[in-house]
PDB file of C-alpha atoms and ligand atoms in Angstrom:
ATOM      1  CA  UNK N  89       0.000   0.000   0.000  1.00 87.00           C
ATOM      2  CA  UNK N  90       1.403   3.713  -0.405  1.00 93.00           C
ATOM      3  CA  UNK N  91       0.958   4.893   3.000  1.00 97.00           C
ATOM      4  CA  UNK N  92       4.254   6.451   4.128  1.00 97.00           C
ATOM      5  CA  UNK N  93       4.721   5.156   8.085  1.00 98.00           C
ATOM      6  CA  UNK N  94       7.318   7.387  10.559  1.00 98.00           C
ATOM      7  CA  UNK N  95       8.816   4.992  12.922  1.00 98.00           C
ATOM      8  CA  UNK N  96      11.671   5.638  15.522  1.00 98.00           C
ATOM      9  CA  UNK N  97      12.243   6.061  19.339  1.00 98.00           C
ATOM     10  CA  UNK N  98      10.055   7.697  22.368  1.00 96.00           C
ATOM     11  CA  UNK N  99      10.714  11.709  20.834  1.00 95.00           C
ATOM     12  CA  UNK N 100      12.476  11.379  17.825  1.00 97.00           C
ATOM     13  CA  UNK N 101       9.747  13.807  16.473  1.00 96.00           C
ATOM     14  CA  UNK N 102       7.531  11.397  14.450  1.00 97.00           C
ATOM     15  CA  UNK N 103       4.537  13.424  15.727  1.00 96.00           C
ATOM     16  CA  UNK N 104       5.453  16.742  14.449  1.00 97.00           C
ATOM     17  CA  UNK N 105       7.056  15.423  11.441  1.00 98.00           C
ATOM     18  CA  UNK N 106       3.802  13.659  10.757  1.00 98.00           C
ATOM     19  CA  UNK N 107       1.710  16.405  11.185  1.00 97.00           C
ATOM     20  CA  UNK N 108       3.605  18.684   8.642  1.00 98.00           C
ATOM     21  CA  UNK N 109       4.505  16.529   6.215  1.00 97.00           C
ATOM     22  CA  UNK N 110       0.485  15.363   6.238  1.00 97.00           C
ATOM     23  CA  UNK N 111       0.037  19.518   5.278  1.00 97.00           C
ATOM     24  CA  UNK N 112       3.579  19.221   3.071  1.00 97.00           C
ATOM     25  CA  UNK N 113       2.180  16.253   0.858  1.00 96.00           C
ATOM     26  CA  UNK N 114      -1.826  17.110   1.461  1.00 96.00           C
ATOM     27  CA  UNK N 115      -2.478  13.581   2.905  1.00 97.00           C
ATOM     28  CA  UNK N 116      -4.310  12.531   6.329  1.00 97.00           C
ATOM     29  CA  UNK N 117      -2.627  11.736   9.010  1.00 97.00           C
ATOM     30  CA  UNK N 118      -3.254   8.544  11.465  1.00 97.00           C
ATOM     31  CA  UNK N 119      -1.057   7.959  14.613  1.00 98.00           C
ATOM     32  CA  UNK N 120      -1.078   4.445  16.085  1.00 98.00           C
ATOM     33  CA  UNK N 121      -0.802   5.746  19.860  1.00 97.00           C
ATOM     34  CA  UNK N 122      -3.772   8.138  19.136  1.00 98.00           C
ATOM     35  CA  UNK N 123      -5.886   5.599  17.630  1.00 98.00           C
ATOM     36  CA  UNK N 124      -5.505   2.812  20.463  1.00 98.00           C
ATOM     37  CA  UNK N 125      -6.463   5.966  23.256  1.00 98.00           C
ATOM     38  CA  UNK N 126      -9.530   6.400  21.038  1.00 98.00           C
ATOM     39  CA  UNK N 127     -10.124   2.307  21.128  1.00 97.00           C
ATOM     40  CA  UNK N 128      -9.948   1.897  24.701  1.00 98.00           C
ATOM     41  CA  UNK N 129     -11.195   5.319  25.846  1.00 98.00           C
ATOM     42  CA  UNK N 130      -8.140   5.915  27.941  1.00 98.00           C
ATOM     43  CA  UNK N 131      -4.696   7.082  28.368  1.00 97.00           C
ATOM     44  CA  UNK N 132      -1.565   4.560  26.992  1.00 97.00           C
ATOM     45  CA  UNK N 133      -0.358   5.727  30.751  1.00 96.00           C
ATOM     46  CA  UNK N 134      -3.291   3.889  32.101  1.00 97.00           C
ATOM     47  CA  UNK N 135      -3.356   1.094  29.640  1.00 98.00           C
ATOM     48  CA  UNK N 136       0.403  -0.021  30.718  1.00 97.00           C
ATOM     49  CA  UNK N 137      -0.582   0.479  34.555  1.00 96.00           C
ATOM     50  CA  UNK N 138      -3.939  -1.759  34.372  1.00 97.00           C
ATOM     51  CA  UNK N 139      -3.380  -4.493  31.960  1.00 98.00           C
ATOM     52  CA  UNK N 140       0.512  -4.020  31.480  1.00 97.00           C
ATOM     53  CA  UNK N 141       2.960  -4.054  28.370  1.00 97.00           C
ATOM     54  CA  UNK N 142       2.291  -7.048  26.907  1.00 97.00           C
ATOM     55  CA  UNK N 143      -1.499  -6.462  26.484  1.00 98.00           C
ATOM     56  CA  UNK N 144      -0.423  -2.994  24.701  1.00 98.00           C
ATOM     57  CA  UNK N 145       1.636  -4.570  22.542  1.00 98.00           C
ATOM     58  CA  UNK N 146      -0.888  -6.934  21.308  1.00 98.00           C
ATOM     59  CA  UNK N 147      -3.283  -3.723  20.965  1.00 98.00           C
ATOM     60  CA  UNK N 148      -0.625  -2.216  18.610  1.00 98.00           C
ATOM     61  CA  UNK N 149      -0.732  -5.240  16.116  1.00 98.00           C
ATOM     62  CA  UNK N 150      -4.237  -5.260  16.339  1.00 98.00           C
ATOM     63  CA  UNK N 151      -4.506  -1.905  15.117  1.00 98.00           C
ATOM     64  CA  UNK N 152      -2.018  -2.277  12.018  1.00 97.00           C
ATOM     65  CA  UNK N 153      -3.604  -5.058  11.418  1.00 97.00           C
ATOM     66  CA  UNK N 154      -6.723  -2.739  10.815  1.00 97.00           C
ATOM     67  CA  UNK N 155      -5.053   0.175   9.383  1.00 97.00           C
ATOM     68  CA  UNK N 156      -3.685  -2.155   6.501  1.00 97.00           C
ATOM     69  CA  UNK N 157      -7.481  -3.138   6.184  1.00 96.00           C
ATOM     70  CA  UNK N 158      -8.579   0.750   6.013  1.00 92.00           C
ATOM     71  CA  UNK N 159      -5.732   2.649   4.922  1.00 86.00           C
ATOM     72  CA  UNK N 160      -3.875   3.717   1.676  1.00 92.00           C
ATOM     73  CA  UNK N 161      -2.322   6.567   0.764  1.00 95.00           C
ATOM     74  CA  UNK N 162      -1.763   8.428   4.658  1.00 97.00           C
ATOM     75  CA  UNK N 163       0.763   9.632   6.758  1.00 98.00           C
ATOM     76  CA  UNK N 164       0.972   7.161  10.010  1.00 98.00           C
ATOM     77  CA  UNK N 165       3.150   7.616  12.882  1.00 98.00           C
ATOM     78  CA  UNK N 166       3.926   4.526  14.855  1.00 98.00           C
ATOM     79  CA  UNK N 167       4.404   3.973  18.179  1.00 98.00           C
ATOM     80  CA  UNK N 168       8.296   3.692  19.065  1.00 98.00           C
ATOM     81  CA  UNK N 169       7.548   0.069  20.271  1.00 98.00           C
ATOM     82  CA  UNK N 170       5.643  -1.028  17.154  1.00 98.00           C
ATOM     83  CA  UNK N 171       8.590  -2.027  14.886  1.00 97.00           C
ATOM     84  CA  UNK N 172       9.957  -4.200  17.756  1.00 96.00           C
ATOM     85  CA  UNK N 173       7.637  -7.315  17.543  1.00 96.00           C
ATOM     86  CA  UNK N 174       8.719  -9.700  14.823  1.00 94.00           C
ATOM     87  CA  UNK N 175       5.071 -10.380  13.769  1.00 96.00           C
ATOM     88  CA  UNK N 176       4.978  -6.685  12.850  1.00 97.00           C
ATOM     89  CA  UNK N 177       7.944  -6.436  10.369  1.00 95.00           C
ATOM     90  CA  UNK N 178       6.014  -7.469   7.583  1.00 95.00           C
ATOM     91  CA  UNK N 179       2.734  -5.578   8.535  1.00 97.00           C
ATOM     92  CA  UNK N 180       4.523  -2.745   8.193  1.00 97.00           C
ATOM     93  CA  UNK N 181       5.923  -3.265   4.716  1.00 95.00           C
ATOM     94  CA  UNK N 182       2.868  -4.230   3.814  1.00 97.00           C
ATOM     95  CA  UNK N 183       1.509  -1.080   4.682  1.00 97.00           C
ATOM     96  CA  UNK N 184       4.131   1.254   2.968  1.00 97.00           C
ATOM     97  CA  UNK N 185       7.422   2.938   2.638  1.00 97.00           C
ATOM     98  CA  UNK N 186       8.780   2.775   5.936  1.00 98.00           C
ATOM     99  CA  UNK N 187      10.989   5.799   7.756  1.00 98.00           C
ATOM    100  CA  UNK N 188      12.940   5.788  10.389  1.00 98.00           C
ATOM    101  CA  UNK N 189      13.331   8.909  12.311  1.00 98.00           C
ATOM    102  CA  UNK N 190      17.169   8.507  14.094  1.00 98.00           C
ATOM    103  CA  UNK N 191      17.962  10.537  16.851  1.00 98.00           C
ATOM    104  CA  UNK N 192      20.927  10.055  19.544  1.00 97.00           C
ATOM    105  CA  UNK N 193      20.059   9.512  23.169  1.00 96.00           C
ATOM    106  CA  UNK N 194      21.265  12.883  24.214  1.00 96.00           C
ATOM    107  CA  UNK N 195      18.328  14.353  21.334  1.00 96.00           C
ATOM    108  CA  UNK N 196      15.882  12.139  23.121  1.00 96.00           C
ATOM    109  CA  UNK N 197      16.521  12.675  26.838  1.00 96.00           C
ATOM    110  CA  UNK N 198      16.781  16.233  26.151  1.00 94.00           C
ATOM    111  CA  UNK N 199      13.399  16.076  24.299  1.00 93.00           C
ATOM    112  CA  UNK N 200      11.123  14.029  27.064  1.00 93.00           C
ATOM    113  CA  UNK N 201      12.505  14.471  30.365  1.00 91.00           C
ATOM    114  CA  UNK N 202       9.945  16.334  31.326  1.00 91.00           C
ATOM    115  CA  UNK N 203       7.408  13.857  29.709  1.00 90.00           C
ATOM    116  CA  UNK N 204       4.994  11.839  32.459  1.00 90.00           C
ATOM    117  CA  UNK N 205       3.213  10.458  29.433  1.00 90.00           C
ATOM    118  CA  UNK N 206       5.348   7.619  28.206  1.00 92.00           C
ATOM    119  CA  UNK N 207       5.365   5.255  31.165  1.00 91.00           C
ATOM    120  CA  UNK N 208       8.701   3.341  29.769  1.00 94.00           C
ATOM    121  CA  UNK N 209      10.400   6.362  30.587  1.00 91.00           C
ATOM    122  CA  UNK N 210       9.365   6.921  34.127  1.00 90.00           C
ATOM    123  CA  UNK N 211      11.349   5.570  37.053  1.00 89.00           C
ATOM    124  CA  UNK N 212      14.780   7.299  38.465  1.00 90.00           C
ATOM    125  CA  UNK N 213      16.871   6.591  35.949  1.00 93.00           C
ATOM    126  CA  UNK N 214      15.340   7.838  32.608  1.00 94.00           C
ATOM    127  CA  UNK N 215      18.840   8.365  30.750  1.00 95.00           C
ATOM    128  CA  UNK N 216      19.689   4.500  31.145  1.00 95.00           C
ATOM    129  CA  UNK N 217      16.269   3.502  30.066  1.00 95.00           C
ATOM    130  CA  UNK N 218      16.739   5.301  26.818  1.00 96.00           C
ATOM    131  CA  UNK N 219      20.191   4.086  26.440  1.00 97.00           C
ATOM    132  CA  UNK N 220      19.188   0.643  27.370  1.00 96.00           C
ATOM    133  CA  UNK N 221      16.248   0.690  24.907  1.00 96.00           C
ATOM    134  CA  UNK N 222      18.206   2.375  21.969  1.00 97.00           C
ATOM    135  CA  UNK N 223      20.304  -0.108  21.970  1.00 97.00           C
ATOM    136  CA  UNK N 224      17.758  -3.234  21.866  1.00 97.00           C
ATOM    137  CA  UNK N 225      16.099  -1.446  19.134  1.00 97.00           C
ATOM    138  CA  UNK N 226      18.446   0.388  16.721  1.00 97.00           C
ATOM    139  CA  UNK N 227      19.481  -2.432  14.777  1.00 97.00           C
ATOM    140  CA  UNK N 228      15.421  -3.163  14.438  1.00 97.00           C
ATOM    141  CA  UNK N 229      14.566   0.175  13.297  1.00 98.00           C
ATOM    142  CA  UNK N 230      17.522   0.195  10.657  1.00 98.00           C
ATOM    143  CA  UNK N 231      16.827  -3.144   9.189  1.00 97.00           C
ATOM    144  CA  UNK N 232      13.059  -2.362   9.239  1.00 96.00           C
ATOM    145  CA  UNK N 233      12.876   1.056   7.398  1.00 97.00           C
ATOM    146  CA  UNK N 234      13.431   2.050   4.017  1.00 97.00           C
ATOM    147  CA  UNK N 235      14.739   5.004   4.720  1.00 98.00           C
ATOM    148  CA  UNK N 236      16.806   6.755   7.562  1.00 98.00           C
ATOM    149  CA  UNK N 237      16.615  10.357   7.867  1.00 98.00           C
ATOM    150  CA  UNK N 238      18.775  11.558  11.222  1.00 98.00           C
ATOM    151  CA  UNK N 239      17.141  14.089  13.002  1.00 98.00           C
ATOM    152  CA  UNK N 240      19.925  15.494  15.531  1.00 97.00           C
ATOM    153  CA  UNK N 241      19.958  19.189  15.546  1.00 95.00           C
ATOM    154  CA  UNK N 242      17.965  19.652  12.561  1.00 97.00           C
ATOM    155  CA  UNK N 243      15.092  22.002  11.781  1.00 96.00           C
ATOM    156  CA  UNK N 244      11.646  20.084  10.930  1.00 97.00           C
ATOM    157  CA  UNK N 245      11.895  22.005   7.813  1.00 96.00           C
ATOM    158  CA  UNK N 246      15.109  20.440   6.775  1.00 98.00           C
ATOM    159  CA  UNK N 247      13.860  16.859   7.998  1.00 98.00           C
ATOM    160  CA  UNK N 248      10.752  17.212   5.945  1.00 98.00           C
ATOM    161  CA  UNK N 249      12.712  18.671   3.012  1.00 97.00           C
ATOM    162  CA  UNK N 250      14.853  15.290   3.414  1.00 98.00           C
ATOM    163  CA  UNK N 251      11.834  13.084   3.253  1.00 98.00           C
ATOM    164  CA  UNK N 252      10.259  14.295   0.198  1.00 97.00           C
ATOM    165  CA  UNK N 253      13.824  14.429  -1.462  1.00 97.00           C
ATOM    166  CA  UNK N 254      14.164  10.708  -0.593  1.00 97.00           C
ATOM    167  CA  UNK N 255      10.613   9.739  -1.301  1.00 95.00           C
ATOM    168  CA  UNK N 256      11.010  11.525  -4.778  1.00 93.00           C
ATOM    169  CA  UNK N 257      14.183   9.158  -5.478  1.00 93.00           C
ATOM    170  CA  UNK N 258      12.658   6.623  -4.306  1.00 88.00           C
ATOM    171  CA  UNK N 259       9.604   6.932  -6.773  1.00 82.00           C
ATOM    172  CA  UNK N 260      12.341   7.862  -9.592  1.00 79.00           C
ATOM    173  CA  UNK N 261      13.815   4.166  -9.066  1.00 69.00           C
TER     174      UNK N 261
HETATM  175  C1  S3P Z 133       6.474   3.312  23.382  1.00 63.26           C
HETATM  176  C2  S3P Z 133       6.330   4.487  22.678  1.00 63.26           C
HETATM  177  C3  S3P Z 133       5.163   5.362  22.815  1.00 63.26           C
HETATM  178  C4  S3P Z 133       3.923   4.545  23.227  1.00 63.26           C
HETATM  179  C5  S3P Z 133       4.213   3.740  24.441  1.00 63.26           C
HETATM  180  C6  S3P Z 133       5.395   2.780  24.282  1.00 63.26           C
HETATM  181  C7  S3P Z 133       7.719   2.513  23.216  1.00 63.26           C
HETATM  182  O1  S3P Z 133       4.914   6.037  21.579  1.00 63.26           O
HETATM  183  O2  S3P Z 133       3.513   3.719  22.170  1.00 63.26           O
HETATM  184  O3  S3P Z 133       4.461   4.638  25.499  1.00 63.26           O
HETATM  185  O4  S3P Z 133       7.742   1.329  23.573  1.00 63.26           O
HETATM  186  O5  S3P Z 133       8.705   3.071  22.682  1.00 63.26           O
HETATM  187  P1  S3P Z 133       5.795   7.292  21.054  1.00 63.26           P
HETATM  188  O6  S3P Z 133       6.971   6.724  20.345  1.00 63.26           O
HETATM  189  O7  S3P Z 133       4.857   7.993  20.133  1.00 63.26           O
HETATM  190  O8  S3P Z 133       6.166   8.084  22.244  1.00 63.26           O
END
């Protein structure tokens, strides 16, 4: 399908990237955090603390599973645990040209420390989370994205100007 789907870590900026390139490319915009809070009237905060990770997780394939039903032709912006299940790889293929917003730990502490809505993150030690995380998941992100646009100390003008330059290529293949 020729959805384009931002994927990356906890505050890489798929959000805001997703939200202008939607007005930069005139197509909606889904987000797969947004859609399960909608699903289960409630939080994702309150999701993890009453039924746990595991039952989120399943949630999350549930509702690509129903995006590749409904969707063509959006901007979707996937949760930054999505890509990690195996059984999702392929769903989101399936569903589009995948890219992977890379930022450095530094970019992403400095972007949600003061963030009480992403319950991975809370806990005393937020830094080593990230790290920890990062580091399980980098090599998932990379091998699961067809593209990789790094976002470190760049304007979201210049990361959306990067996107469309890529997707253009891409299309010229
Ligand atoms: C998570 C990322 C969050 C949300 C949940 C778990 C993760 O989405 O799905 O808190 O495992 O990285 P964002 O990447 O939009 O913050």
């Amino acid at each position: 399908m020729d959805n384009i789907i931002l994927i990356g870590f906890m505050g890489s900026g798929k959000s805001t990237v997703g939200i202008k390139l939607s007005y930069r490319l005139r197509r909606a915009m889904e987000d797969t955090d947004k859609l399960i809070e909608k699903e289960e009237g409630r939080t994702i905060s309150e999701i993890f603390a009453t039924d746990g990770e595991a039952y989120f997780r399943n949630l999350e394939t549930e509702c690509l599973k129903k995006l590749l039903r409904t969707e063509t032709h959006k901007i979707i912006s996937a949760g930054g645990g999505l890509p990690i299940r195996e059984e999702n790889h392929a769903l989101l293929r399936k569903l589009g040209t995948v890219i992977y917003l890379r930022a450095k730990a530094e970019t992403i502490y400095e972007r949600v420390k003061h963030d009480t809505s992403r319950p991975l993150l809370q806990g005393d030690d937020p830094q080593g989370k990230i790290r920890r995380l990062m580091s399980e998941r980098t090599e998932i992100y990379e091998k699961t994205s067809d593209i990789i646009i790094d976002v470190d100390d760049k304007d979201f003008e210049i990361i959306i100007e990067e996107i469309v330059e890529a997707m253009e290529e891409r299309q010229g293949d």
